[in-house]
Amino acid sequence: MAAAPPSRSDIALNAVGIGTGALAGIVLVGGALVAVRLRIVDACSARSWESEWADIEPRWSGRLRPGQGAGDD
C-alpha cells in the first residue's frame, strides 16, 4: 500500500518553503560576495592612500623627510 498523495495545499506550502529558502541562500551568498569585494577594494584604497600620503605629507605639513636638509625643498 502506498500513502495518499499530498494535497494541493501541502504541495503549495512545500514549493513556497523551497523558493524562500533558495532566495535566502542567493541573497546571503550575494551579500557575502559584495562584502568580500568591498573589503578588497577598501584594502587597495588604503594602500594607495598611504603611498600617496607618504609623498604629499612632508610638503603639506612642512616637515622634513628622512635625509632631507633645511634647504632641500
Backbone as ProteinMPNN parsed JSONL, in Angstrom:
{"seq_chain_A": "MAAAPPSRSDIALNAVGIGTGALAGIVLVGGALVAVRLRIVDACSARSWESEWADIEPRWSGRLRPGQGAGDD", "coords_chain_A": {"N_chain_A": [[0.825, -1.162, 0.0], [0.456, 2.197, -0.718], [1.117, 5.528, 0.404], [-1.256, 8.219, 0.704], [-1.469, 10.668, -1.905], [0.114, 13.928, -1.641], [-1.759, 16.813, -0.609], [-3.086, 19.664, -2.43], [-2.569, 22.007, -0.995], [-0.447, 21.196, 0.645], [1.531, 20.761, -1.285], [1.763, 23.337, -2.369], [2.615, 24.771, -0.09], [5.047, 23.502, 0.4], [6.427, 24.182, -1.96], [6.553, 26.988, -1.697], [8.126, 27.162, 0.616], [10.553, 25.971, -0.261], [11.216, 27.751, -2.322], [11.506, 30.145, -0.866], [13.651, 29.465, 0.783], [15.645, 29.053, -1.164], [15.832, 31.628, -2.262], [16.683, 33.053, 0.006], [19.188, 31.858, 0.374], [20.507, 32.654, -1.986], [20.531, 35.431, -1.629], [22.111, 35.635, 0.696], [24.578, 34.542, -0.185], [25.167, 36.334, -2.254], [25.353, 38.727, -0.761], [27.567, 38.095, 0.841], [29.566, 37.902, -1.118], [29.614, 40.547, -2.051], [30.436, 41.843, 0.292], [33.016, 40.766, 0.624], [34.249, 41.709, -1.711], [34.076, 44.497, -1.286], [35.734, 44.709, 0.935], [38.196, 44.026, -0.207], [38.5, 46.109, -2.082], [38.564, 48.276, -0.3], [40.935, 47.718, 1.105], [42.839, 47.94, -0.949], [42.48, 50.619, -1.607], [43.249, 51.85, 0.785], [45.978, 51.156, 0.872], [46.88, 52.51, -1.397], [46.27, 55.137, -0.663], [47.975, 55.468, 1.537], [50.522, 55.336, 0.307], [50.418, 57.564, -1.396], [50.019, 59.563, 0.495], [52.407, 59.445, 1.877], [54.101, 60.684, 0.08], [52.984, 63.267, -0.172], [52.548, 64.33, 2.418], [54.978, 65.338, 3.747], [55.463, 67.745, 2.308], [53.026, 69.028, 2.616], [52.786, 69.338, 5.388], [55.115, 70.64, 6.046], [57.191, 69.355, 7.213], [60.413, 67.81, 7.401], [61.679, 65.289, 5.235], [63.142, 62.045, 5.82], [66.633, 62.254, 5.614], [66.651, 64.657, 4.321], [67.702, 67.98, 3.914], [67.739, 71.357, 5.361], [67.47, 73.265, 3.282], [66.531, 71.806, 1.098], [64.168, 71.754, -0.563]], "CA_chain_A": [[0.0, 0.0, 0.0], [1.162, 3.474, -0.793], [0.464, 6.623, 1.139], [-2.072, 9.095, -0.134], [-0.681, 11.765, -2.459], [-0.042, 15.173, -0.874], [-2.831, 17.696, -1.068], [-2.619, 20.87, -3.135], [-2.027, 22.959, -0.034], [0.869, 20.698, 1.043], [2.435, 20.999, -2.415], [1.988, 24.784, -2.45], [3.415, 25.157, 1.067], [6.39, 22.981, 0.152], [7.032, 24.999, -3.015], [6.858, 28.303, -1.118], [9.25, 26.972, 1.528], [11.767, 25.757, -1.051], [11.52, 29.012, -3.003], [12.001, 31.097, 0.132], [14.989, 29.011, 1.171], [16.567, 29.321, -2.269], [16.027, 33.081, -2.33], [17.512, 33.443, 1.151], [20.547, 31.406, 0.083], [21.074, 33.517, -3.028], [20.78, 36.744, -1.025], [23.247, 35.506, 1.605], [25.805, 34.372, -0.974], [25.419, 37.62, -2.912], [25.821, 39.663, 0.256], [28.93, 37.717, 1.224], [30.458, 38.288, -2.22], [29.737, 42.005, -2.037], [31.243, 42.206, 1.457], [34.416, 40.417, 0.33], [34.738, 42.646, -2.728], [34.257, 45.796, -0.649], [36.918, 44.621, 1.789], [39.358, 44.062, -1.098], [38.6, 47.476, -2.607], [38.968, 49.138, 0.797], [42.352, 47.471, 1.391], [43.617, 48.54, -2.048], [42.371, 52.067, -1.47], [44.064, 52.258, 1.93], [47.389, 51.07, 0.468], [47.124, 53.605, -2.329], [46.243, 56.381, 0.098], [49.198, 55.521, 2.345], [51.677, 55.667, -0.532], [50.276, 58.948, -1.842], [50.19, 60.443, 1.649], [53.834, 59.467, 2.194], [54.712, 61.675, -0.809], [52.38, 64.59, -0.003], [52.555, 64.799, 3.802], [56.086, 66.227, 4.118], [55.259, 69.067, 1.713], [51.817, 69.611, 3.176], [52.986, 69.706, 6.791], [56.339, 71.404, 6.212], [58.196, 68.525, 7.891], [61.498, 67.312, 6.554], [61.728, 63.866, 5.014], [64.421, 61.485, 6.254], [67.736, 62.519, 4.712], [66.447, 65.95, 3.659], [68.266, 69.107, 4.654], [66.868, 72.516, 5.54], [67.212, 73.976, 2.036], [66.34, 70.807, 0.025], [62.768, 71.656, -0.95]], "C_chain_A": [[0.884, 1.244, 0.0], [0.384, 4.521, -0.007], [-0.327, 7.484, 0.16], [-1.196, 10.225, -0.683], [-0.897, 13.051, -1.653], [-1.136, 16.049, -1.479], [-2.237, 18.911, -1.776], [-2.008, 21.878, -2.166], [-0.652, 22.514, 0.463], [1.904, 20.961, -0.054], [2.771, 22.487, -2.507], [2.872, 25.26, -1.297], [4.861, 24.691, 0.912], [7.109, 23.825, -0.902], [7.416, 26.385, -2.493], [8.059, 28.202, -0.181], [10.566, 26.787, 0.785], [12.172, 27.038, -1.769], [12.08, 30.054, -2.055], [13.408, 30.732, 0.579], [16.018, 29.294, 0.087], [16.856, 30.812, -2.394], [16.916, 33.569, -1.191], [18.965, 33.036, 0.924], [21.223, 32.29, -0.945], [21.418, 34.889, -2.452], [21.988, 36.683, -0.096], [24.566, 35.355, 0.856], [26.154, 35.672, -1.68], [25.936, 38.66, -1.938], [27.239, 39.363, 0.705], [29.926, 38.107, 0.137], [30.668, 39.8, -2.265], [30.62, 42.445, -0.87], [32.722, 41.911, 1.223], [34.999, 41.394, -0.676], [34.978, 44.036, -2.129], [35.478, 45.808, 0.262], [38.193, 44.685, 0.949], [39.571, 45.474, -1.634], [39.066, 48.431, -1.519], [40.445, 48.959, 1.128], [43.235, 48.086, 0.31], [43.608, 50.063, -1.941], [43.238, 52.572, -0.321], [45.551, 52.207, 1.594], [47.748, 52.211, -0.464], [47.18, 54.936, -1.597], [47.516, 56.536, 0.911], [50.401, 55.92, 1.499], [51.603, 57.103, -1.036], [50.501, 59.92, -0.689], [51.66, 60.533, 2.048], [54.564, 60.482, 1.311], [54.237, 63.099, -0.502], [52.58, 65.156, 1.4], [53.75, 65.677, 4.142], [55.935, 67.635, 3.536], [54.069, 69.776, 2.33], [52.052, 70.12, 4.597], [54.211, 70.574, 7.016], [57.424, 70.633, 6.938], [59.241, 68.066, 6.9], [61.356, 65.798, 6.412], [63.05, 63.334, 5.539], [65.498, 61.736, 5.187], [67.635, 63.868, 4.005], [67.008, 67.064, 4.543], [67.318, 70.274, 4.686], [66.562, 73.211, 4.239], [66.935, 73.06, 0.857], [64.894, 70.685, -0.411], [62.728, 71.201, -2.363]], "O_chain_A": [[1.925, 1.294, 0.654], [-0.823, 4.41, 0.21], [-0.088, 7.468, -1.048], [-0.283, 10.687, 0.001], [-1.956, 13.244, -1.056], [-1.395, 16.024, -2.682], [-1.03, 19.146, -1.722], [-1.021, 22.534, -2.501], [0.223, 23.352, 0.682], [3.036, 21.344, 0.242], [3.93, 22.853, -2.701], [3.78, 26.066, -1.505], [5.79, 25.419, 1.26], [8.287, 24.144, -0.738], [8.489, 26.895, -2.815], [8.922, 29.081, -0.191], [11.58, 27.379, 1.156], [13.356, 27.371, -1.817], [13.022, 30.768, -2.399], [14.259, 31.607, 0.733], [17.134, 29.723, 0.38], [18.001, 31.208, -2.609], [17.799, 34.401, -1.4], [19.877, 33.796, 1.25], [22.394, 32.638, -0.79], [22.474, 35.444, -2.752], [22.812, 37.598, -0.104], [25.563, 35.976, 1.225], [27.318, 36.071, -1.702], [26.866, 39.4, -2.259], [28.028, 40.282, 0.927], [31.016, 38.591, 0.442], [31.783, 40.268, -2.492], [31.463, 43.328, -1.031], [33.582, 42.715, 1.583], [36.126, 41.859, -0.508], [35.982, 44.677, -2.439], [36.178, 46.817, 0.346], [39.165, 45.327, 1.348], [40.695, 45.976, -1.64], [39.884, 49.311, -1.786], [41.139, 49.938, 1.403], [44.265, 48.686, 0.617], [44.631, 50.71, -2.165], [43.89, 53.609, -0.444], [46.306, 53.1, 1.978], [48.814, 52.812, -0.329], [48.04, 55.769, -1.881], [48.08, 57.629, 0.969], [51.211, 56.746, 1.92], [52.624, 57.788, -1.097], [51.103, 60.979, -0.872], [52.113, 61.581, 2.508], [55.547, 61.081, 1.75], [55.03, 64.038, -0.571], [52.767, 66.364, 1.546], [53.554, 66.705, 4.789], [56.251, 68.615, 4.21], [54.102, 70.988, 2.543], [51.578, 71.195, 4.967], [54.339, 71.188, 8.075], [58.475, 71.194, 7.25], [58.976, 67.95, 5.703], [60.96, 65.113, 7.355], [63.998, 64.104, 5.689], [65.288, 61.46, 4.005], [68.476, 64.177, 3.161], [66.809, 67.076, 5.757], [66.226, 70.216, 4.12], [65.453, 73.724, 4.092], [67.086, 73.485, -0.289], [64.43, 69.563, -0.616], [61.647, 71.039, -2.929]]}, "name": "protein", "num_of_chains": 1, "seq": "MAAAPPSRSDIALNAVGIGTGALAGIVLVGGALVAVRLRIVDACSARSWESEWADIEPRWSGRLRPGQGAGDD"}
